[in-house]
Amino acid sequence: MDRVIEQPLEAAFVARLPREWARAVWRFARLKPLGALGAVLILIAVVAAAFPYVFATHDPARIVAAPFTEPSAEHLLGADYAGRDLWSRTIWGARLSIMVGVLAVFAAITVATFLAIVTAYYGGLVDLLFQRVVDTMMTIPGLVLALFVLVVLGSSLNTLIFTIAIIFVPPQLRTMRSVVLSIKEMPYVDSARAIGASTLRIFARYIFPQLIALYLILGSLIIGTAIIIETSLTFLGLGLPGDVPSWGNLVSRGVRDVFNAGYRLTIPPAIAIGAAVFGFNLLGDALRDVLDPRLRGSGVGLTGRSARFAEQIQSAERGRPS
Amino acid sequence: MTTERAENMEGARTAQDDLVQVKDLQMYFPITAGLFRRRVGDIKAVDGISLNIKRGQTLAIVGESGSGKTTLGRAILRLAKPTGGEIWFDGVNILRLSGRQFMPYRQRMQVIFQDPYSSLHPRMTVGSFVGEPLVVHRLAASKVEYRRRVAELFRSVGLDPAMTGRYPHEFSGGQRQRIGIARALAMQPEFIVADEPVSALDVSVQAQILNLLADLQDQFGLTYMVIAHDLSVVRHIASRVVVMYLGKVMEISSAKELFDDPLHPYTQALMSAVPIPDPRVERARQRQILVGDIPSPANPPSGCVFHTRCPIAIDECRGEAPALRETKPGHWTACIRV
Amino acid sequence: MGTYVLRRLMLVPLTLFLISLLFFFMLRTIPGDFVDFLFAEEGGSGIGQRITGQTGSAEEEWERLVRERYGLADPIHVQYVRWTSHLATGDLGNSYVNQKPVVDVIRERLPATVQLGIMGLIGSVLLGVPLGIVSARFPESKLDNLVRVLSLGGLTTPAFVIAAVIVVVLSTQFYWVTPDFVPFWEDPVTNLSNIAIPAAVVSFTAAAPIMRLTRSQMLEVLGQDYIRTARAKGLAEGSVFYKHALRNALLPVITLIGLSLDRLIAGSVIVEVVFGVNGIGAALVNAAETRDFPVLQAITLLIGAAVLFANLLVDITYGWIDPRIRYD
């Protein structure tokens, strides 16, 4: 049955006509309304991130009102301790959070995919070495690892992106590697070897295209987590500098100002974080169900019961530490 | 020294009519155990197999699953690396060749897979899948010629060339198998290993594919090695048959001779599983049913590997592995009771 | 089984060694070590006098003296060997910041974190498993949808957001301030009023994946042939559900529970900071902020060891519960 649902949508990835794309998107929305909701949430966040100046009513860095001004038509969410417009700061926060999340995840999965193909295909000592390093890195919870790397590199936007990318490489490498190993055993890969296709050709035309769906699924599943980690680190004072209007900073500052402004300054950025992460998770779940039913379960890579089960869940759930 | 030269000379002489010669091929997979993953033994998937395939002939390899027949096929195509032995193709020991030297031979030998669902690239149009060998080996001088060749290949396996732009999931099992065959034919090979080419198909489609294979053989003068577990398939197309059990050859003979007079008790047991479409004969004949499963190749029985399930085994069968000997002209059997 | 456990046990020290190596060298390859950091903060001579107890040296001289005092003057590998040999005797060095032995820091901070972790774990299981079961018992019902939204909320809302909102609400509505940590056996009431709410937050975030896995496993098992057989032979639905399905569905859930340790740790780091619980997580963040390498290293190693042993335990338990799994 899975085959019936799976393949026409899979074909959308190779579909070249816009009409086929549109039809695939429409079918996806009908099949997975929650996934479509997630896509809408993401779309809102992405639009806000791309054009914050359209939606923001004020300059997020400028003092435009008295400290702790109550919400009004002029200042939709009021002003913070310095008198900056909270609505505008929340909108601009989308840009930072989405950018950090997307860039970090894109970098992490790209590196993981490349390493997975190379280590799984060649095997041997290199593979073994990578496996050990992955095991070691996965022993430390992502947030702790991130703390450590940030201490080493110092806090800035670039190091934050780099740090989050680093902590996502090992679990994604593990998932990708197991998938590459299973693709490598497929008869059509044998068939490519039988016609004398070069290793490069087998990578590029036989293995990599099979990973595209997984790439998208993993990406949308972990961007949410990346945003959680980014905001958490910033909240702890180790991510972005304190004055930057990122969601983590806004919540952190809101908590500190609780006796001056109540929960008014904390709730809006908190909702923004929740909604964005929620959106990515919904879309990721739906994409996984539709594109790759093999991965269904609580997390990616969860296919059945085996002695490897423990590791699989771990790698799946490691994608989303709190 | 002398014997070796004699063998080489024999190799040169028989190369005239033998396209493929397999000599004492061994294919072991290590079993590891314990704390340090010591190698404690081997799974002998192929254990000392020798056979010849004549040009234009169809050799069938028959055996239960786990007998090592697929591994043998993969080894001949150099998709798996044998532990020992020699494989000669048209007078050349292909195991000695480097990857680059082997490339011209890749073109001359091709494979048809068992499962038409997993053997086609799911994200490639069937046209480019069939035409890929032409690209890899630069066999088409121009785009026009490429398209003409692909269309020709589609027609030769009975498919409409208009379907080249579609994806595998749009085809039925039989059509997919035809696509796989078309790809194998693209490089105009001389020799094709067909690994259970019809066992995943509906019975009605099986006959079509087998007939297609036979037609292609006539048309292009192909040599086949067909791997099968179903004797009725073998009877349909094979000229010679090798019966394998646990990585060893039990019996080799021409197909007709084997079906008329199977000598090895294992072959007899396999034969009695084939229904005969005549109720009187069917009712009258003696059934031999094999009890138990095929033993683990990790721990094969001593002596004759078949003795644990053999209806006529005697004590001596446990002792020494019986050699393959010519029991009738052109009919070789590995059994001391025959 | 025996050799498998042994092999896994042998991997534990190897992985711990790799962790220590990785983190030790990572910390020491950064441009600007702790001494640079100090000098940048306070300036040369003042800090030099405070730390070495001497007076009247030049700026570079101070830097050299202070570096020697902290053992940072030697080559990296010498530092590493010294650190590990001290580690073998149970000495984790002294904190750079307040010169306290790191062992004491950990001893002081561990009880709160362990209690938080245990309560969080128990809470997450008590919350996650029953809700997952109920959700699968009545799939697509209102209750099921509520549970699913709740679990998605737990997955998608960062722990610090929940914690922050709770702190904000508690302090503005109830003027509540977290009391300091007191061991449970000394004063249970104060202890619980310190730990209970943070533990609830940790439980909630850790419960979400348990809930989801329980539900999806139950539904998967209920689709199996042997469940249809059980139904076909006329067993009561309750018996089919709780006797036949539940047992099989819970196996992976148990694994997940064992593996949620890193989630618990990540959660408690945040929660400790927000609620001001004086635990390991807060110490870790503090050490990261002040570049207190000995504390940072020791805590990372401790966490690594805890996660490793939890994984090992899960693997062993899993093989023991599910007789189909053979390790060799």
PDB file of N, CA and C in Angstrom, chain C residues 41-118:
ATOM      1  N   GLU C  41      40.102  41.168  31.962  1.00  0.00           N
ATOM      2  CA  GLU C  41      39.040  41.619  32.862  1.00  0.00           C
ATOM      3  C   GLU C  41      39.566  42.602  33.913  1.00  0.00           C
ATOM      4  N   GLU C  42      40.666  42.203  34.559  1.00  0.00           N
ATOM      5  CA  GLU C  42      41.085  42.949  35.731  1.00  0.00           C
ATOM      6  C   GLU C  42      42.357  43.753  35.535  1.00  0.00           C
ATOM      7  N   GLY C  43      43.115  43.427  34.504  1.00  0.00           N
ATOM      8  CA  GLY C  43      44.391  44.120  34.338  1.00  0.00           C
ATOM      9  C   GLY C  43      45.472  43.450  35.158  1.00  0.00           C
ATOM     10  N   GLY C  44      46.719  43.628  34.743  1.00  0.00           N
ATOM     11  CA  GLY C  44      47.865  42.843  35.182  1.00  0.00           C
ATOM     12  C   GLY C  44      48.163  42.731  36.654  1.00  0.00           C
ATOM     13  N   SER C  45      48.660  43.767  37.254  1.00  0.00           N
ATOM     14  CA  SER C  45      49.322  43.592  38.548  1.00  0.00           C
ATOM     15  C   SER C  45      48.340  43.231  39.656  1.00  0.00           C
ATOM     16  N   GLY C  46      47.147  43.830  39.603  1.00  0.00           N
ATOM     17  CA  GLY C  46      46.188  43.555  40.663  1.00  0.00           C
ATOM     18  C   GLY C  46      45.914  42.062  40.773  1.00  0.00           C
ATOM     19  N   ILE C  47      45.619  41.480  39.633  1.00  0.00           N
ATOM     20  CA  ILE C  47      45.294  40.056  39.645  1.00  0.00           C
ATOM     21  C   ILE C  47      46.513  39.232  40.007  1.00  0.00           C
ATOM     22  N   GLY C  48      47.662  39.686  39.525  1.00  0.00           N
ATOM     23  CA  GLY C  48      48.897  38.974  39.822  1.00  0.00           C
ATOM     24  C   GLY C  48      49.143  38.925  41.328  1.00  0.00           C
ATOM     25  N   GLN C  49      48.941  40.041  41.969  1.00  0.00           N
ATOM     26  CA  GLN C  49      49.149  40.077  43.418  1.00  0.00           C
ATOM     27  C   GLN C  49      48.138  39.212  44.135  1.00  0.00           C
ATOM     28  N   ARG C  50      46.899  39.301  43.662  1.00  0.00           N
ATOM     29  CA  ARG C  50      45.849  38.536  44.337  1.00  0.00           C
ATOM     30  C   ARG C  50      46.138  37.037  44.246  1.00  0.00           C
ATOM     31  N   ILE C  51      46.596  36.602  43.092  1.00  0.00           N
ATOM     32  CA  ILE C  51      46.715  35.171  42.899  1.00  0.00           C
ATOM     33  C   ILE C  51      48.042  34.613  43.404  1.00  0.00           C
ATOM     34  N   THR C  52      49.132  35.317  43.165  1.00  0.00           N
ATOM     35  CA  THR C  52      50.413  34.760  43.589  1.00  0.00           C
ATOM     36  C   THR C  52      50.841  35.238  44.966  1.00  0.00           C
ATOM     37  N   GLY C  53      50.206  36.282  45.446  1.00  0.00           N
ATOM     38  CA  GLY C  53      50.569  36.788  46.758  1.00  0.00           C
ATOM     39  C   GLY C  53      51.912  37.497  46.776  1.00  0.00           C
ATOM     40  N   GLN C  54      52.440  37.847  45.595  1.00  0.00           N
ATOM     41  CA  GLN C  54      53.702  38.579  45.548  1.00  0.00           C
ATOM     42  C   GLN C  54      53.441  40.004  45.071  1.00  0.00           C
ATOM     43  N   THR C  55      54.454  40.836  45.210  1.00  0.00           N
ATOM     44  CA  THR C  55      54.289  42.208  44.744  1.00  0.00           C
ATOM     45  C   THR C  55      55.452  42.591  43.831  1.00  0.00           C
ATOM     46  N   GLY C  56      55.223  43.599  43.040  1.00  0.00           N
ATOM     47  CA  GLY C  56      56.275  44.269  42.311  1.00  0.00           C
ATOM     48  C   GLY C  56      56.918  43.520  41.174  1.00  0.00           C
ATOM     49  N   SER C  57      56.167  43.077  40.189  1.00  0.00           N
ATOM     50  CA  SER C  57      56.770  42.497  38.998  1.00  0.00           C
ATOM     51  C   SER C  57      56.253  43.222  37.778  1.00  0.00           C
ATOM     52  N   ALA C  58      56.919  42.988  36.657  1.00  0.00           N
ATOM     53  CA  ALA C  58      56.470  43.587  35.405  1.00  0.00           C
ATOM     54  C   ALA C  58      55.261  42.820  34.878  1.00  0.00           C
ATOM     55  N   GLU C  59      54.555  43.418  33.931  1.00  0.00           N
ATOM     56  CA  GLU C  59      53.321  42.827  33.389  1.00  0.00           C
ATOM     57  C   GLU C  59      53.538  41.405  32.845  1.00  0.00           C
ATOM     58  N   GLU C  60      54.587  41.228  31.992  1.00  0.00           N
ATOM     59  CA  GLU C  60      54.810  39.895  31.384  1.00  0.00           C
ATOM     60  C   GLU C  60      55.189  38.889  32.466  1.00  0.00           C
ATOM     61  N   GLU C  61      55.941  39.373  33.430  1.00  0.00           N
ATOM     62  CA  GLU C  61      56.360  38.525  34.529  1.00  0.00           C
ATOM     63  C   GLU C  61      55.127  38.017  35.285  1.00  0.00           C
ATOM     64  N   TRP C  62      54.203  38.928  35.531  1.00  0.00           N
ATOM     65  CA  TRP C  62      52.957  38.540  36.195  1.00  0.00           C
ATOM     66  C   TRP C  62      52.244  37.459  35.421  1.00  0.00           C
ATOM     67  N   GLU C  63      52.188  37.680  34.104  1.00  0.00           N
ATOM     68  CA  GLU C  63      51.458  36.725  33.291  1.00  0.00           C
ATOM     69  C   GLU C  63      52.087  35.333  33.405  1.00  0.00           C
ATOM     70  N   ARG C  64      53.441  35.320  33.362  1.00  0.00           N
ATOM     71  CA  ARG C  64      54.141  34.033  33.450  1.00  0.00           C
ATOM     72  C   ARG C  64      53.873  33.377  34.809  1.00  0.00           C
ATOM     73  N   LEU C  65      53.958  34.180  35.865  1.00  0.00           N
ATOM     74  CA  LEU C  65      53.739  33.642  37.209  1.00  0.00           C
ATOM     75  C   LEU C  65      52.329  33.065  37.366  1.00  0.00           C
ATOM     76  N   VAL C  66      51.372  33.840  36.891  1.00  0.00           N
ATOM     77  CA  VAL C  66      49.987  33.392  37.041  1.00  0.00           C
ATOM     78  C   VAL C  66      49.756  32.110  36.234  1.00  0.00           C
ATOM     79  N   ARG C  67      50.340  32.096  35.038  1.00  0.00           N
ATOM     80  CA  ARG C  67      50.163  30.922  34.189  1.00  0.00           C
ATOM     81  C   ARG C  67      50.766  29.687  34.847  1.00  0.00           C
ATOM     82  N   GLU C  68      51.913  29.869  35.464  1.00  0.00           N
ATOM     83  CA  GLU C  68      52.541  28.748  36.174  1.00  0.00           C
ATOM     84  C   GLU C  68      51.662  28.289  37.334  1.00  0.00           C
ATOM     85  N   ARG C  69      51.123  29.264  37.998  1.00  0.00           N
ATOM     86  CA  ARG C  69      50.268  28.976  39.159  1.00  0.00           C
ATOM     87  C   ARG C  69      49.090  28.076  38.722  1.00  0.00           C
ATOM     88  N   TYR C  70      48.565  28.324  37.533  1.00  0.00           N
ATOM     89  CA  TYR C  70      47.428  27.543  37.043  1.00  0.00           C
ATOM     90  C   TYR C  70      47.859  26.301  36.261  1.00  0.00           C
ATOM     91  N   GLY C  71      49.167  26.102  36.136  1.00  0.00           N
ATOM     92  CA  GLY C  71      49.630  24.937  35.376  1.00  0.00           C
ATOM     93  C   GLY C  71      49.412  25.085  33.892  1.00  0.00           C
ATOM     94  N   LEU C  72      49.326  26.309  33.421  1.00  0.00           N
ATOM     95  CA  LEU C  72      49.059  26.520  31.997  1.00  0.00           C
ATOM     96  C   LEU C  72      50.336  26.826  31.204  1.00  0.00           C
ATOM     97  N   ALA C  73      51.485  26.769  31.915  1.00  0.00           N
ATOM     98  CA  ALA C  73      52.720  27.145  31.235  1.00  0.00           C
ATOM     99  C   ALA C  73      53.319  25.979  30.451  1.00  0.00           C
ATOM    100  N   ASP C  74      52.954  24.756  30.834  1.00  0.00           N
ATOM    101  CA  ASP C  74      53.545  23.582  30.180  1.00  0.00           C
ATOM    102  C   ASP C  74      52.891  23.320  28.831  1.00  0.00           C
ATOM    103  N   PRO C  75      53.584  22.498  28.007  1.00  0.00           N
ATOM    104  CA  PRO C  75      52.947  22.088  26.743  1.00  0.00           C
ATOM    105  C   PRO C  75      51.646  21.321  27.010  1.00  0.00           C
ATOM    106  N   ILE C  76      50.768  21.340  25.996  1.00  0.00           N
ATOM    107  CA  ILE C  76      49.430  20.764  26.183  1.00  0.00           C
ATOM    108  C   ILE C  76      49.470  19.313  26.641  1.00  0.00           C
ATOM    109  N   HIS C  77      50.316  18.490  25.979  1.00  0.00           N
ATOM    110  CA  HIS C  77      50.280  17.065  26.320  1.00  0.00           C
ATOM    111  C   HIS C  77      50.729  16.821  27.753  1.00  0.00           C
ATOM    112  N   VAL C  78      51.663  17.661  28.246  1.00  0.00           N
ATOM    113  CA  VAL C  78      52.082  17.525  29.645  1.00  0.00           C
ATOM    114  C   VAL C  78      50.907  17.846  30.559  1.00  0.00           C
ATOM    115  N   GLN C  79      50.190  18.903  30.193  1.00  0.00           N
ATOM    116  CA  GLN C  79      49.006  19.264  30.980  1.00  0.00           C
ATOM    117  C   GLN C  79      47.996  18.126  31.002  1.00  0.00           C
ATOM    118  N   TYR C  80      47.830  17.496  29.828  1.00  0.00           N
ATOM    119  CA  TYR C  80      46.836  16.437  29.745  1.00  0.00           C
ATOM    120  C   TYR C  80      47.238  15.250  30.616  1.00  0.00           C
ATOM    121  N   VAL C  81      48.512  14.855  30.525  1.00  0.00           N
ATOM    122  CA  VAL C  81      48.979  13.723  31.329  1.00  0.00           C
ATOM    123  C   VAL C  81      48.819  14.030  32.814  1.00  0.00           C
ATOM    124  N   ARG C  82      49.188  15.260  33.186  1.00  0.00           N
ATOM    125  CA  ARG C  82      49.049  15.618  34.589  1.00  0.00           C
ATOM    126  C   ARG C  82      47.591  15.555  35.031  1.00  0.00           C
ATOM    127  N   TRP C  83      46.734  16.075  34.145  1.00  0.00           N
ATOM    128  CA  TRP C  83      45.304  16.092  34.485  1.00  0.00           C
ATOM    129  C   TRP C  83      44.767  14.673  34.664  1.00  0.00           C
ATOM    130  N   THR C  84      45.102  13.774  33.715  1.00  0.00           N
ATOM    131  CA  THR C  84      44.570  12.412  33.807  1.00  0.00           C
ATOM    132  C   THR C  84      45.161  11.674  34.991  1.00  0.00           C
ATOM    133  N   SER C  85      46.457  11.926  35.304  1.00  0.00           N
ATOM    134  CA  SER C  85      47.022  11.190  36.443  1.00  0.00           C
ATOM    135  C   SER C  85      46.388  11.681  37.750  1.00  0.00           C
ATOM    136  N   HIS C  86      46.073  12.938  37.811  1.00  0.00           N
ATOM    137  CA  HIS C  86      45.329  13.418  38.977  1.00  0.00           C
ATOM    138  C   HIS C  86      43.926  12.831  39.015  1.00  0.00           C
ATOM    139  N   LEU C  87      43.356  12.722  37.831  1.00  0.00           N
ATOM    140  CA  LEU C  87      42.001  12.168  37.709  1.00  0.00           C
ATOM    141  C   LEU C  87      41.965  10.758  38.297  1.00  0.00           C
ATOM    142  N   ALA C  88      43.023   9.995  38.015  1.00  0.00           N
ATOM    143  CA  ALA C  88      43.084   8.610  38.490  1.00  0.00           C
ATOM    144  C   ALA C  88      43.074   8.544  40.007  1.00  0.00           C
ATOM    145  N   THR C  89      43.581   9.569  40.664  1.00  0.00           N
ATOM    146  CA  THR C  89      43.566   9.564  42.129  1.00  0.00           C
ATOM    147  C   THR C  89      42.328  10.265  42.677  1.00  0.00           C
ATOM    148  N   GLY C  90      41.402  10.607  41.787  1.00  0.00           N
ATOM    149  CA  GLY C  90      40.169  11.236  42.247  1.00  0.00           C
ATOM    150  C   GLY C  90      40.296  12.733  42.431  1.00  0.00           C
ATOM    151  N   ASP C  91      41.400  13.299  41.946  1.00  0.00           N
ATOM    152  CA  ASP C  91      41.584  14.739  42.077  1.00  0.00           C
ATOM    153  C   ASP C  91      41.273  15.410  40.744  1.00  0.00           C
ATOM    154  N   LEU C  92      40.270  16.229  40.706  1.00  0.00           N
ATOM    155  CA  LEU C  92      39.864  16.847  39.452  1.00  0.00           C
ATOM    156  C   LEU C  92      40.412  18.258  39.313  1.00  0.00           C
ATOM    157  N   GLY C  93      41.329  18.631  40.181  1.00  0.00           N
ATOM    158  CA  GLY C  93      41.903  19.976  40.105  1.00  0.00           C
ATOM    159  C   GLY C  93      41.060  20.978  40.868  1.00  0.00           C
ATOM    160  N   ASN C  94      41.491  22.218  40.799  1.00  0.00           N
ATOM    161  CA  ASN C  94      40.766  23.272  41.500  1.00  0.00           C
ATOM    162  C   ASN C  94      40.107  24.204  40.510  1.00  0.00           C
ATOM    163  N   SER C  95      39.016  24.778  40.949  1.00  0.00           N
ATOM    164  CA  SER C  95      38.349  25.771  40.119  1.00  0.00           C
ATOM    165  C   SER C  95      39.250  26.977  39.937  1.00  0.00           C
ATOM    166  N   TYR C  96      39.287  27.495  38.723  1.00  0.00           N
ATOM    167  CA  TYR C  96      40.083  28.687  38.486  1.00  0.00           C
ATOM    168  C   TYR C  96      39.498  29.880  39.229  1.00  0.00           C
ATOM    169  N   VAL C  97      38.194  29.864  39.312  1.00  0.00           N
ATOM    170  CA  VAL C  97      37.535  31.070  39.787  1.00  0.00           C
ATOM    171  C   VAL C  97      37.674  31.254  41.287  1.00  0.00           C
ATOM    172  N   ASN C  98      37.363  30.199  42.060  1.00  0.00           N
ATOM    173  CA  ASN C  98      37.417  30.397  43.506  1.00  0.00           C
ATOM    174  C   ASN C  98      38.358  29.412  44.195  1.00  0.00           C
ATOM    175  N   GLN C  99      39.190  28.718  43.408  1.00  0.00           N
ATOM    176  CA  GLN C  99      40.227  27.829  43.930  1.00  0.00           C
ATOM    177  C   GLN C  99      39.681  26.624  44.696  1.00  0.00           C
ATOM    178  N   LYS C 100      38.368  26.461  44.674  1.00  0.00           N
ATOM    179  CA  LYS C 100      37.788  25.324  45.372  1.00  0.00           C
ATOM    180  C   LYS C 100      38.107  24.038  44.599  1.00  0.00           C
ATOM    181  N   PRO C 101      38.375  22.917  45.292  1.00  0.00           N
ATOM    182  CA  PRO C 101      38.550  21.660  44.545  1.00  0.00           C
ATOM    183  C   PRO C 101      37.273  21.352  43.747  1.00  0.00           C
ATOM    184  N   VAL C 102      37.470  20.933  42.486  1.00  0.00           N
ATOM    185  CA  VAL C 102      36.311  20.651  41.633  1.00  0.00           C
ATOM    186  C   VAL C 102      35.467  19.525  42.232  1.00  0.00           C
ATOM    187  N   VAL C 103      36.150  18.578  42.879  1.00  0.00           N
ATOM    188  CA  VAL C 103      35.416  17.463  43.502  1.00  0.00           C
ATOM    189  C   VAL C 103      34.389  18.004  44.486  1.00  0.00           C
ATOM    190  N   ASP C 104      34.801  19.012  45.257  1.00  0.00           N
ATOM    191  CA  ASP C 104      33.873  19.595  46.232  1.00  0.00           C
ATOM    192  C   ASP C 104      32.707  20.295  45.536  1.00  0.00           C
ATOM    193  N   VAL C 105      33.037  20.990  44.443  1.00  0.00           N
ATOM    194  CA  VAL C 105      31.972  21.667  43.694  1.00  0.00           C
ATOM    195  C   VAL C 105      30.933  20.642  43.266  1.00  0.00           C
ATOM    196  N   ILE C 106      31.436  19.530  42.703  1.00  0.00           N
ATOM    197  CA  ILE C 106      30.504  18.517  42.214  1.00  0.00           C
ATOM    198  C   ILE C 106      29.729  17.889  43.367  1.00  0.00           C
ATOM    199  N   ARG C 107      30.441  17.588  44.449  1.00  0.00           N
ATOM    200  CA  ARG C 107      29.777  16.939  45.584  1.00  0.00           C
ATOM    201  C   ARG C 107      28.646  17.825  46.125  1.00  0.00           C
ATOM    202  N   GLU C 108      28.925  19.108  46.117  1.00  0.00           N
ATOM    203  CA  GLU C 108      27.964  20.062  46.644  1.00  0.00           C
ATOM    204  C   GLU C 108      26.743  20.191  45.730  1.00  0.00           C
ATOM    205  N   ARG C 109      27.014  20.127  44.404  1.00  0.00           N
ATOM    206  CA  ARG C 109      25.964  20.411  43.434  1.00  0.00           C
ATOM    207  C   ARG C 109      25.188  19.186  42.991  1.00  0.00           C
ATOM    208  N   LEU C 110      25.794  18.011  43.170  1.00  0.00           N
ATOM    209  CA  LEU C 110      25.203  16.806  42.586  1.00  0.00           C
ATOM    210  C   LEU C 110      23.825  16.461  43.144  1.00  0.00           C
ATOM    211  N   PRO C 111      23.626  16.535  44.493  1.00  0.00           N
ATOM    212  CA  PRO C 111      22.329  16.057  45.033  1.00  0.00           C
ATOM    213  C   PRO C 111      21.134  16.723  44.376  1.00  0.00           C
ATOM    214  N   ALA C 112      21.200  18.038  44.190  1.00  0.00           N
ATOM    215  CA  ALA C 112      20.049  18.723  43.601  1.00  0.00           C
ATOM    216  C   ALA C 112      19.780  18.207  42.192  1.00  0.00           C
ATOM    217  N   THR C 113      20.844  18.056  41.399  1.00  0.00           N
ATOM    218  CA  THR C 113      20.668  17.612  40.019  1.00  0.00           C
ATOM    219  C   THR C 113      20.167  16.178  39.950  1.00  0.00           C
ATOM    220  N   VAL C 114      20.732  15.315  40.802  1.00  0.00           N
ATOM    221  CA  VAL C 114      20.292  13.915  40.792  1.00  0.00           C
ATOM    222  C   VAL C 114      18.824  13.835  41.169  1.00  0.00           C
ATOM    223  N   GLN C 115      18.459  14.591  42.169  1.00  0.00           N
ATOM    224  CA  GLN C 115      17.050  14.562  42.584  1.00  0.00           C
ATOM    225  C   GLN C 115      16.152  15.102  41.465  1.00  0.00           C
ATOM    226  N   LEU C 116      16.606  16.177  40.862  1.00  0.00           N
ATOM    227  CA  LEU C 116      15.839  16.753  39.751  1.00  0.00           C
ATOM    228  C   LEU C 116      15.694  15.728  38.625  1.00  0.00           C
ATOM    229  N   GLY C 117      16.800  15.046  38.324  1.00  0.00           N
ATOM    230  CA  GLY C 117      16.792  14.052  37.244  1.00  0.00           C
ATOM    231  C   GLY C 117      15.861  12.893  37.565  1.00  0.00           C
ATOM    232  N   ILE C 118      15.950  12.373  38.793  1.00  0.00           N
ATOM    233  CA  ILE C 118      15.118  11.220  39.158  1.00  0.00           C
ATOM    234  C   ILE C 118      13.649  11.607  39.136  1.00  0.00           C
TER     235      ILE C 118
END
